[in-house]
PDB file of C-alpha atoms in Angstrom:
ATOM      1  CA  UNK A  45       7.497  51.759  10.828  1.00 88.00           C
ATOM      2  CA  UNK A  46      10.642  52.251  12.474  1.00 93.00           C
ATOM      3  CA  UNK A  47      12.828  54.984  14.225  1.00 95.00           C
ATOM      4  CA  UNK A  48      15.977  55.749  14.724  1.00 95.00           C
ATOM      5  CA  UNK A  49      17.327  56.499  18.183  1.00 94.00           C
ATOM      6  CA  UNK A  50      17.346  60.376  17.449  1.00 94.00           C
ATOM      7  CA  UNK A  51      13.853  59.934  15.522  1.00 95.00           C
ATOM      8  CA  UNK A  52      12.702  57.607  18.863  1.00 95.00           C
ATOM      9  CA  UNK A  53      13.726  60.161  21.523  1.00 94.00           C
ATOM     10  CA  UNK A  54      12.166  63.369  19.383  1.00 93.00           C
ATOM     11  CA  UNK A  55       9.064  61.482  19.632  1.00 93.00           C
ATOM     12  CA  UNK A  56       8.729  60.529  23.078  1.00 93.00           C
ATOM     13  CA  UNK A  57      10.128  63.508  23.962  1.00 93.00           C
ATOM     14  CA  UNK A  58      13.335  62.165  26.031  1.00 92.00           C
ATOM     15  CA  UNK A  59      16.510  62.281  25.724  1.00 92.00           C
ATOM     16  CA  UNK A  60      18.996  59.742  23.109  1.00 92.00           C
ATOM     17  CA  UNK A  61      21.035  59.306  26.344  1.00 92.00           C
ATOM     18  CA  UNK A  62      18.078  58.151  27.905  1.00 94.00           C
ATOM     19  CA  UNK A  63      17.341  56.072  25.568  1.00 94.00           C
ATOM     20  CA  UNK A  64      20.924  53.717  25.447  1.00 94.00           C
ATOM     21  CA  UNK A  65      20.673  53.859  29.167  1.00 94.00           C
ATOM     22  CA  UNK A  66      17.648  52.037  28.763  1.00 95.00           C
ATOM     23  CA  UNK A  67      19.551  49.916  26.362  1.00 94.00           C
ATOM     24  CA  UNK A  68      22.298  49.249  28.782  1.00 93.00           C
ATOM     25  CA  UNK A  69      20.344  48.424  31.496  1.00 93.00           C
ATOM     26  CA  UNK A  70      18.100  46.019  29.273  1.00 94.00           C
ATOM     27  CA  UNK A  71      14.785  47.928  29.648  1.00 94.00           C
ATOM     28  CA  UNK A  72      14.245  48.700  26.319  1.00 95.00           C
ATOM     29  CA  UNK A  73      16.502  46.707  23.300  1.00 95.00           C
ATOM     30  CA  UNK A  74      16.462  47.968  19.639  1.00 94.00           C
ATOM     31  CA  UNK A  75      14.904  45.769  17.181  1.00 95.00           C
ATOM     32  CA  UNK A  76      18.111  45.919  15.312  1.00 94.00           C
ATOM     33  CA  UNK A  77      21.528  47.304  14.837  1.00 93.00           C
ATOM     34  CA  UNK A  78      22.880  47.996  11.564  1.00 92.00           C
ATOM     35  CA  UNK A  79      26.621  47.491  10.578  1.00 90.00           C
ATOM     36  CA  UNK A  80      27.751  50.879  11.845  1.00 90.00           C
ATOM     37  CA  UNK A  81      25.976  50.454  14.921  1.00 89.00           C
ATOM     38  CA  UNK A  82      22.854  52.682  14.643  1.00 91.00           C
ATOM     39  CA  UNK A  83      19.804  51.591  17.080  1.00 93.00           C
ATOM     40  CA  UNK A  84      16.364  51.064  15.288  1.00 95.00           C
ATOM     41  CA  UNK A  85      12.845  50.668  17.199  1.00 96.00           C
ATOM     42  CA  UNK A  86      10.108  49.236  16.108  1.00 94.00           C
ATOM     43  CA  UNK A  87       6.385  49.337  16.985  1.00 92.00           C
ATOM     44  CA  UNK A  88       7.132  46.857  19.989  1.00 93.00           C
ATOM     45  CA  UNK A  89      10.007  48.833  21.070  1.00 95.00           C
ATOM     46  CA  UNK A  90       7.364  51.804  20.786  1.00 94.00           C
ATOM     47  CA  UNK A  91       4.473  50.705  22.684  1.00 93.00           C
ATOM     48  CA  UNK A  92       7.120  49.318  25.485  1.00 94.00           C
ATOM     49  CA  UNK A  93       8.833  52.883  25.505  1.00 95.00           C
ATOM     50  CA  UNK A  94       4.933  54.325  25.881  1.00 94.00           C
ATOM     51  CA  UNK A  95       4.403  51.613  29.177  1.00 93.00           C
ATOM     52  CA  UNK A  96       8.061  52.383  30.574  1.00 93.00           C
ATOM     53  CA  UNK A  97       6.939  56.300  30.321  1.00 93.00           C
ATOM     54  CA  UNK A  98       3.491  55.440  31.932  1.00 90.00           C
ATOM     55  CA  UNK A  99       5.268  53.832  34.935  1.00 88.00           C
ATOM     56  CA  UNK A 100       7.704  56.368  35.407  1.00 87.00           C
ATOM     57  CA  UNK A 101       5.126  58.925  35.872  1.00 84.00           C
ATOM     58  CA  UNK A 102       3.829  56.731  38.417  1.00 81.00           C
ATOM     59  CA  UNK A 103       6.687  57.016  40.439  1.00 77.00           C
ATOM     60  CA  UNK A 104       8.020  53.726  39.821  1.00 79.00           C
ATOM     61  CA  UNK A 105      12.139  52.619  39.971  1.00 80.00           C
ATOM     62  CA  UNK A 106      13.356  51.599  36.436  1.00 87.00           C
ATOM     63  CA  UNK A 107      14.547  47.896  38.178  1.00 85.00           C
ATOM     64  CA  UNK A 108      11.041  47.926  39.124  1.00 81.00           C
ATOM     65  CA  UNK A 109       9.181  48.398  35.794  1.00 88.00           C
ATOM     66  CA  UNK A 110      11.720  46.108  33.996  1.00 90.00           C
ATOM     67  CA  UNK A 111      10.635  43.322  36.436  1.00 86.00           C
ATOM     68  CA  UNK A 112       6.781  44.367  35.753  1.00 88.00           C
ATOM     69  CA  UNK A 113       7.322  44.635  31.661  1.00 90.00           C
ATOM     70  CA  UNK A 114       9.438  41.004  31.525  1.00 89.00           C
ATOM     71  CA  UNK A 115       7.007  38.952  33.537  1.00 86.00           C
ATOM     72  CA  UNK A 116       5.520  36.181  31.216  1.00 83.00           C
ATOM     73  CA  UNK A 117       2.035  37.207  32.156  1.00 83.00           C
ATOM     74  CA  UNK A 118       2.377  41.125  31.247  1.00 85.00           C
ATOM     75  CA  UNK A 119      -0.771  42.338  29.745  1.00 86.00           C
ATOM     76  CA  UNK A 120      -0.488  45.373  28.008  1.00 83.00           C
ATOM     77  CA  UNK A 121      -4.587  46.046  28.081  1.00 87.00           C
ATOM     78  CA  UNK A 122      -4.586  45.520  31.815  1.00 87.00           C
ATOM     79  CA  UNK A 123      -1.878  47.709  32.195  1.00 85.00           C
ATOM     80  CA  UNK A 124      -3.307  50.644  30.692  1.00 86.00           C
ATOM     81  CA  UNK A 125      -6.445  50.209  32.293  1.00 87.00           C
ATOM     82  CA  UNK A 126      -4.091  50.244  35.518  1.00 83.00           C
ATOM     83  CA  UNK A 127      -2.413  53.310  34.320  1.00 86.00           C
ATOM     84  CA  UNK A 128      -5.590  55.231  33.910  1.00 88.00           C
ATOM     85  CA  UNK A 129      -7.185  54.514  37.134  1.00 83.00           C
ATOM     86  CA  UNK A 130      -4.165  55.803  38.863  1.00 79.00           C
ATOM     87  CA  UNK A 131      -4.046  58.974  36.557  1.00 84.00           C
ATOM     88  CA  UNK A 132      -7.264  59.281  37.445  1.00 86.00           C
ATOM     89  CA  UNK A 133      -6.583  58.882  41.158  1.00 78.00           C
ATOM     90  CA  UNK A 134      -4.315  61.342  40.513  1.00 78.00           C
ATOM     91  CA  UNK A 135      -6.828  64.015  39.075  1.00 85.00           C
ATOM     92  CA  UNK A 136      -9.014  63.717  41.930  1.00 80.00           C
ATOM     93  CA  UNK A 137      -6.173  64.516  44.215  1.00 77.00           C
ATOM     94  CA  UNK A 138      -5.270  67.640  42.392  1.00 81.00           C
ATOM     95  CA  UNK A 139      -8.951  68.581  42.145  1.00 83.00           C
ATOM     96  CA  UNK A 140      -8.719  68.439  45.934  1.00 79.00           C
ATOM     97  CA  UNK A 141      -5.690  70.640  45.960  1.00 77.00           C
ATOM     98  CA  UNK A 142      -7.071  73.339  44.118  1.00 85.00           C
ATOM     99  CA  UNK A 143     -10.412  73.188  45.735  1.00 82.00           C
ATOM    100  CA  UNK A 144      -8.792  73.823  49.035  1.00 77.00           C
ATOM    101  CA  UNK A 145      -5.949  76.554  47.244  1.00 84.00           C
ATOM    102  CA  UNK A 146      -8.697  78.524  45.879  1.00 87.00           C
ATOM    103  CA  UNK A 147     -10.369  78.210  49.369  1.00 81.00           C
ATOM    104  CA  UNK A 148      -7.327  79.314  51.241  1.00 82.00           C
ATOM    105  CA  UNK A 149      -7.188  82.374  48.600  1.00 88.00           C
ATOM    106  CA  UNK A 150     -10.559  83.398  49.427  1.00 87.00           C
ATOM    107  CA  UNK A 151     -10.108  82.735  53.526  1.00 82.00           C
ATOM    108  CA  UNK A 152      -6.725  85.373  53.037  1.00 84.00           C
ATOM    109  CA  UNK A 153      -9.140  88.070  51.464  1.00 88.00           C
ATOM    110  CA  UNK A 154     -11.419  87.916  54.090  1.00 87.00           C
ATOM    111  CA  UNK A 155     -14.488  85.935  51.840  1.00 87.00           C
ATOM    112  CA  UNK A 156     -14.133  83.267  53.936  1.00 83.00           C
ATOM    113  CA  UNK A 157     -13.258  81.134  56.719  1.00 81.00           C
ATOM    114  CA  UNK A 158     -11.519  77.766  57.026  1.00 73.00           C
ATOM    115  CA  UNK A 159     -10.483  75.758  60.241  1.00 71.00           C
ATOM    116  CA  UNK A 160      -6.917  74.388  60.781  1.00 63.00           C
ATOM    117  CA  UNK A 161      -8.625  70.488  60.089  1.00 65.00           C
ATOM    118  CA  UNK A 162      -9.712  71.971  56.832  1.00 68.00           C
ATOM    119  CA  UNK A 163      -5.837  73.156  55.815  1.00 65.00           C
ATOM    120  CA  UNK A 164      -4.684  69.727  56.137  1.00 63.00           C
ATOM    121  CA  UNK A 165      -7.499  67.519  54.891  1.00 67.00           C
ATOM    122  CA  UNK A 166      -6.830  67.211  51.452  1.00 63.00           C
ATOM    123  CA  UNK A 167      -3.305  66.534  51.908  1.00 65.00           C
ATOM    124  CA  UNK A 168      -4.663  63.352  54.528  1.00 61.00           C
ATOM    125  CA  UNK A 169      -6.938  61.888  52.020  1.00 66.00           C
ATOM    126  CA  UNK A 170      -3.933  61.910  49.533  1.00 65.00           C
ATOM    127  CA  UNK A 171      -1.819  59.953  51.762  1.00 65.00           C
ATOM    128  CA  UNK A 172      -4.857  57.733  52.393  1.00 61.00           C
ATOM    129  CA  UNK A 173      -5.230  57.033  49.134  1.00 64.00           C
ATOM    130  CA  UNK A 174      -2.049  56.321  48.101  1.00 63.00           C
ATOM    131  CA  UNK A 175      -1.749  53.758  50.911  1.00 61.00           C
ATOM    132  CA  UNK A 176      -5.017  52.242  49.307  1.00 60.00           C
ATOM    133  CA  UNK A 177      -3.910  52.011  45.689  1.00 60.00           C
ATOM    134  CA  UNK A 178      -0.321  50.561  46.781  1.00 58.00           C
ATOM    135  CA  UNK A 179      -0.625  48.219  49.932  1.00 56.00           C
ATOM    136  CA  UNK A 180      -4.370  48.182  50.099  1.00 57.00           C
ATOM    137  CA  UNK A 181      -4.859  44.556  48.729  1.00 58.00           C
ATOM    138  CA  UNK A 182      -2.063  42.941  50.363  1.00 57.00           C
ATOM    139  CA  UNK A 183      -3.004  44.823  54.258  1.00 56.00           C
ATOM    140  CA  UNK A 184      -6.449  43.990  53.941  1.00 58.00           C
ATOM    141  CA  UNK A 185      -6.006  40.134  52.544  1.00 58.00           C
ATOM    142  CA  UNK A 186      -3.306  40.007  55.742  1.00 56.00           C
ATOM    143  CA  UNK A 187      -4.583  41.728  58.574  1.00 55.00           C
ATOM    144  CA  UNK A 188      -7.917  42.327  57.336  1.00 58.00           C
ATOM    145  CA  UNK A 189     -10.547  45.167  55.997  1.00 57.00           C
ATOM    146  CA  UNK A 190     -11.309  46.723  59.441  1.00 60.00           C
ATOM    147  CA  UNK A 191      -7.378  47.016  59.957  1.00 61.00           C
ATOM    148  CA  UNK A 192      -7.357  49.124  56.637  1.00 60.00           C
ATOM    149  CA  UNK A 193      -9.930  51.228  57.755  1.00 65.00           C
ATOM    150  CA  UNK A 194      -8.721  52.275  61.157  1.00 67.00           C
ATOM    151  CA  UNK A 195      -5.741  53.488  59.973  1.00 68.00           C
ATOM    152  CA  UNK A 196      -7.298  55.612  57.500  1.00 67.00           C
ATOM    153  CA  UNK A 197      -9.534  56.560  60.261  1.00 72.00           C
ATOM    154  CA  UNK A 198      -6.704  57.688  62.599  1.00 75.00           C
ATOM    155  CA  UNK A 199      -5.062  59.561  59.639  1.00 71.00           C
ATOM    156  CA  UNK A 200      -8.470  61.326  58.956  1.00 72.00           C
ATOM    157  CA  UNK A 201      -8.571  62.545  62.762  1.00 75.00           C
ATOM    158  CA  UNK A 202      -5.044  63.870  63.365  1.00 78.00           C
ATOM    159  CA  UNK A 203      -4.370  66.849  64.532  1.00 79.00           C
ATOM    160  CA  UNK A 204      -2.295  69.886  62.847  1.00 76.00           C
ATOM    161  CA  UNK A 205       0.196  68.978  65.230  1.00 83.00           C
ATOM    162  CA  UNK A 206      -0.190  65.375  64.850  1.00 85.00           C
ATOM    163  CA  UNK A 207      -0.109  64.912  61.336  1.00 81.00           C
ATOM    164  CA  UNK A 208       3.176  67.673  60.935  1.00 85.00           C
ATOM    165  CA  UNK A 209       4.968  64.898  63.083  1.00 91.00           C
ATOM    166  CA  UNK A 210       3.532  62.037  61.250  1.00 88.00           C
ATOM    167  CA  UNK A 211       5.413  63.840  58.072  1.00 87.00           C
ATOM    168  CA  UNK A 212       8.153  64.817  59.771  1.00 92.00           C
ATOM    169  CA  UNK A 213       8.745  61.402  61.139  1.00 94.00           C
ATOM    170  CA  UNK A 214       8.265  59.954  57.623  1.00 91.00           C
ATOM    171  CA  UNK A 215      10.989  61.918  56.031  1.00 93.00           C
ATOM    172  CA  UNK A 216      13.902  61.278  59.052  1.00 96.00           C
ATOM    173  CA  UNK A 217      13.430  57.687  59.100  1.00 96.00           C
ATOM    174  CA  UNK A 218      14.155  58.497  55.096  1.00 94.00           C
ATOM    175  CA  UNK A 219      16.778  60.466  55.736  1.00 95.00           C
ATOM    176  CA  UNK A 220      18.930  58.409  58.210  1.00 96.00           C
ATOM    177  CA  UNK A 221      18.401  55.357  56.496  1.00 96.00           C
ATOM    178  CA  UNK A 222      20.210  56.758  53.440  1.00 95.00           C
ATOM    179  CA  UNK A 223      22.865  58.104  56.268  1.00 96.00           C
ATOM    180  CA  UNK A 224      23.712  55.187  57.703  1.00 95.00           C
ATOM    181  CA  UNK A 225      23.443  52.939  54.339  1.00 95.00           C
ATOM    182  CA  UNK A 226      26.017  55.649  52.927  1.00 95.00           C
ATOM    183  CA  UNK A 227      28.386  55.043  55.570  1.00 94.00           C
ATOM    184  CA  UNK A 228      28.262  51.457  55.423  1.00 94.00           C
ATOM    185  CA  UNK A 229      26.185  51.571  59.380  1.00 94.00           C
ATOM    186  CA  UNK A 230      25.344  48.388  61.140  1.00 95.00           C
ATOM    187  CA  UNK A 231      21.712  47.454  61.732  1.00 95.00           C
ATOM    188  CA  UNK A 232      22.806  46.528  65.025  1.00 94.00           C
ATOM    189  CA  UNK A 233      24.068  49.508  65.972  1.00 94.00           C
ATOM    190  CA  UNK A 234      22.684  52.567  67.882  1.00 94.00           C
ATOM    191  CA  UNK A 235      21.294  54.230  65.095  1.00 95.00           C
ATOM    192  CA  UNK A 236      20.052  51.193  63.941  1.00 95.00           C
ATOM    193  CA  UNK A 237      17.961  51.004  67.340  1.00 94.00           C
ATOM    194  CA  UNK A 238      17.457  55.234  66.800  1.00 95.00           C
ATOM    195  CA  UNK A 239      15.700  54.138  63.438  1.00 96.00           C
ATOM    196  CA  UNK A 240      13.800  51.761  64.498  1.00 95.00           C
ATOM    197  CA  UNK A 241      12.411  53.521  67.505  1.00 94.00           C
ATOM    198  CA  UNK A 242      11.533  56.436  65.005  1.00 95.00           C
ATOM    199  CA  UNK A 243       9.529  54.061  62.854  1.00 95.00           C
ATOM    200  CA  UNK A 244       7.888  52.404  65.431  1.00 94.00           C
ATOM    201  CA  UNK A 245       6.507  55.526  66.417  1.00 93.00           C
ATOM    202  CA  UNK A 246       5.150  56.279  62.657  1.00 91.00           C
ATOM    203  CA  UNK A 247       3.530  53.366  62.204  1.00 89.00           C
ATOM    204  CA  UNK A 248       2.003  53.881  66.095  1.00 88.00           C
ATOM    205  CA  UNK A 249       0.414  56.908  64.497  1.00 87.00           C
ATOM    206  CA  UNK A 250      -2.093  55.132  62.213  1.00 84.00           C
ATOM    207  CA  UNK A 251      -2.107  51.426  63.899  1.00 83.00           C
ATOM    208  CA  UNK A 252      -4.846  50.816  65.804  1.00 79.00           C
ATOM    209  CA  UNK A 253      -2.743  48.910  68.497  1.00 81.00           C
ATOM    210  CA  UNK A 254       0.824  48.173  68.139  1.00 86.00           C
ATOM    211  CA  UNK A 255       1.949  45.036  67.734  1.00 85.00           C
ATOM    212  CA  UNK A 256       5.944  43.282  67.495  1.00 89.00           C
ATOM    213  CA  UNK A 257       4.699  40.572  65.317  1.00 88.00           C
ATOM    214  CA  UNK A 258       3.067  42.777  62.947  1.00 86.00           C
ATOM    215  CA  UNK A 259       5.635  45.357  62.964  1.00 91.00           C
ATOM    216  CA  UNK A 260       8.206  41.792  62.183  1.00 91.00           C
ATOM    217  CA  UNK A 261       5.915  40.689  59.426  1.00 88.00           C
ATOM    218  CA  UNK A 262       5.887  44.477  57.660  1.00 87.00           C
ATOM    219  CA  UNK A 263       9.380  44.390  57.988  1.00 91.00           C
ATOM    220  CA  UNK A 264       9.651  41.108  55.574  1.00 90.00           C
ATOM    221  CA  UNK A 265       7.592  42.569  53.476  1.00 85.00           C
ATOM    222  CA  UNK A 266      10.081  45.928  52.698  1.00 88.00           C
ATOM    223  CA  UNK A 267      12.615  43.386  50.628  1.00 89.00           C
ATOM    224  CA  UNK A 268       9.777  40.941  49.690  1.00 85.00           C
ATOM    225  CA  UNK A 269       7.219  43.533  47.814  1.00 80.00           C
ATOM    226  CA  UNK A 270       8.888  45.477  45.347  1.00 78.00           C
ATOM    227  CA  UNK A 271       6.638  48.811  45.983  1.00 75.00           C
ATOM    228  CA  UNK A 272       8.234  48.936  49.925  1.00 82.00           C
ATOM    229  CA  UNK A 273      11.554  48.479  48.261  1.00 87.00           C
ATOM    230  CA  UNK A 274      11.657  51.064  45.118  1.00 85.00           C
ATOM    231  CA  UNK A 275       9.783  53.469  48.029  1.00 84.00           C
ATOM    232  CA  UNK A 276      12.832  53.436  50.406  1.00 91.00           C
ATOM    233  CA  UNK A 277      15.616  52.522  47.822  1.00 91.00           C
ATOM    234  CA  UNK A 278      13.937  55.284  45.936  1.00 87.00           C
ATOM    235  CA  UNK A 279      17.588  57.581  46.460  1.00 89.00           C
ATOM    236  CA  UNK A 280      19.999  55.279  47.829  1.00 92.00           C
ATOM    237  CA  UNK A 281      19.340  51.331  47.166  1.00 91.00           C
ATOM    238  CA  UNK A 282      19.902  49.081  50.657  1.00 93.00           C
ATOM    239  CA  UNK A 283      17.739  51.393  52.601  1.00 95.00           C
ATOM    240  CA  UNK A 284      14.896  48.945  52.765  1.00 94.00           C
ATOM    241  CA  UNK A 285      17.136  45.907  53.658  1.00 95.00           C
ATOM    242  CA  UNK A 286      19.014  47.874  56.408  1.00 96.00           C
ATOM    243  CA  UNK A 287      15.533  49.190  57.542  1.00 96.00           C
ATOM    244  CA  UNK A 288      14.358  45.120  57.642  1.00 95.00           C
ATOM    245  CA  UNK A 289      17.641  44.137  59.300  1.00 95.00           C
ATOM    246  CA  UNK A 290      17.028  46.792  62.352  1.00 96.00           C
ATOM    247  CA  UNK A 291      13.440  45.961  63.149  1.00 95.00           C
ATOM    248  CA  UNK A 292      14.236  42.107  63.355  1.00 94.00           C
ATOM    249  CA  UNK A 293      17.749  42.318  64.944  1.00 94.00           C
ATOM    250  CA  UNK A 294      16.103  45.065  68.132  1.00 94.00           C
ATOM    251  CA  UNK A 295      12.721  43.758  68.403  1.00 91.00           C
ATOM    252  CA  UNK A 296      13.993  39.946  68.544  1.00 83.00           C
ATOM    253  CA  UNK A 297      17.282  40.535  70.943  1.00 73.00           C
ATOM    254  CA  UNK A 298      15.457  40.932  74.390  1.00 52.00           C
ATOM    255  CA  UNK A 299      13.553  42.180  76.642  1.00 49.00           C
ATOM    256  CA  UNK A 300      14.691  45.829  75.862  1.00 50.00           C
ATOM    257  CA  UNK A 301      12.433  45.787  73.132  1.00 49.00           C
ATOM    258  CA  UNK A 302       9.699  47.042  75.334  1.00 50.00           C
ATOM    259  CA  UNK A 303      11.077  49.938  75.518  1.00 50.00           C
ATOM    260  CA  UNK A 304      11.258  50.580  71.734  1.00 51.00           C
TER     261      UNK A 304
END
């Protein structure tokens, strides 16, 4: 059977813009055009629309699922057993979150009581999880399993206070990476060193010990791995590479580095 590109986007429920953008950008091609220029799909085009929808719930960049769907070894079957292991990653996460909502309603009407650890737990073991699904493989296979596990250890025992700065930290290293990308900033410069002082100090939070080579090698992997990259080019793309550039121009210049 085939569909039209108004028939196409009534059925996935997107937009016909969306759609020729996809076009455009080469993610998803028509299985013809007639004379007058009208896009038809096919049941390929279908099932590809279904896998490009899958991934976007995931989170991922569209750069990024193009250069998962046109690999020569894509596997549709493996990819929907993928998809449903993270969907249902994410259903235990959201059973979590009401667990502890309903708690917190009873704790505010007196039923019950609930320690400050217990307000931020569930959020922890969502963090910790989605560190697992995304960089578990490659962290464990490079630094090993007990690496893995002591971070996920330190993120289980932070504090209130520890883990607000942990998120706080997270989201300014975001948010002057896109600054300084967006005014065409030097790695080299001070905010370069500002940013790489700041992330130093987030990763400090869940490494067992700091180390320069380690922090060098994660650094590599930001442009290298395609999940680092679509996670900090997520808004503004060059974050990751100006991020990489930083780390490797301050902790390689000197002996200042110590103090980073």
């Amino acid at each position: 059977m085939e569909y039209s590109i108004k028939e196409l986007s009534k059925l996935a429920g997107i937009s016909a813009r969306t759609l020729r953008y996809y076009n455009e950008i080469g993610l998803l091609l028509p299985l013809r055009t007639n004379d007058a220029g009208y896009r038809f799909y096919g049941e390929k085009e279908v099932e590809q629309l279904q896998q490009i929808l899958f991934y976007r719930e995931r989170g991922l960049a569209l750069e990024q699922i193009k250069s998962i769907l046109f690999q020569n070894d894509f596997d549709i079957l493996s990819a929907l057993y993928s998809h449903l292991e993270e969907l249902e990653n994410q259903k235990k996460r959201l059973d979590g979150l009401i667990s502890i909502v309903k708690k917190t309603i009873r704790v505010k009407k007196g039923e019950e009581e609930m320690s400050d650890t217990e307000r931020f737990e569930r959020f922890k073991e969502k963090v910790i999880q989605e560190n697992e699904t995304k960089y578990g493989q490659e962290v464990r296979e490079k630094y090993g399993d007990a690496s893995m596990e002591e971070a996920s250890k330190k993120m289980k025992n932070m504090s209130k206070g520890e883990y607000e700065r942990f998120q706080n930290l997270e989201k300014e290293i975001l948010l002057r990476l896109e600054a300084a990308v967006l005014a065409r900033g030097k790695a080299e410069s001070e905010e370069g060193k500002e940013i790489v002082l700041l992330h130093k100090e987030w990763l400090g939070m869940t490494w067992k010990t700091y180390s320069k080579q380690a922090h060098l090698g994660l650094a590599k992997m930001y442009v290298m791995d395609e999940r680092f990259t679509a996670y900090y080019d997520k808004n503004v793309p060059g974050c990751a590479e100006f991020l990489k550039k930083a780390i490797e121009y301050w902790l390689e210049k000197d002996d200042k580095v110590d103090t980073i």
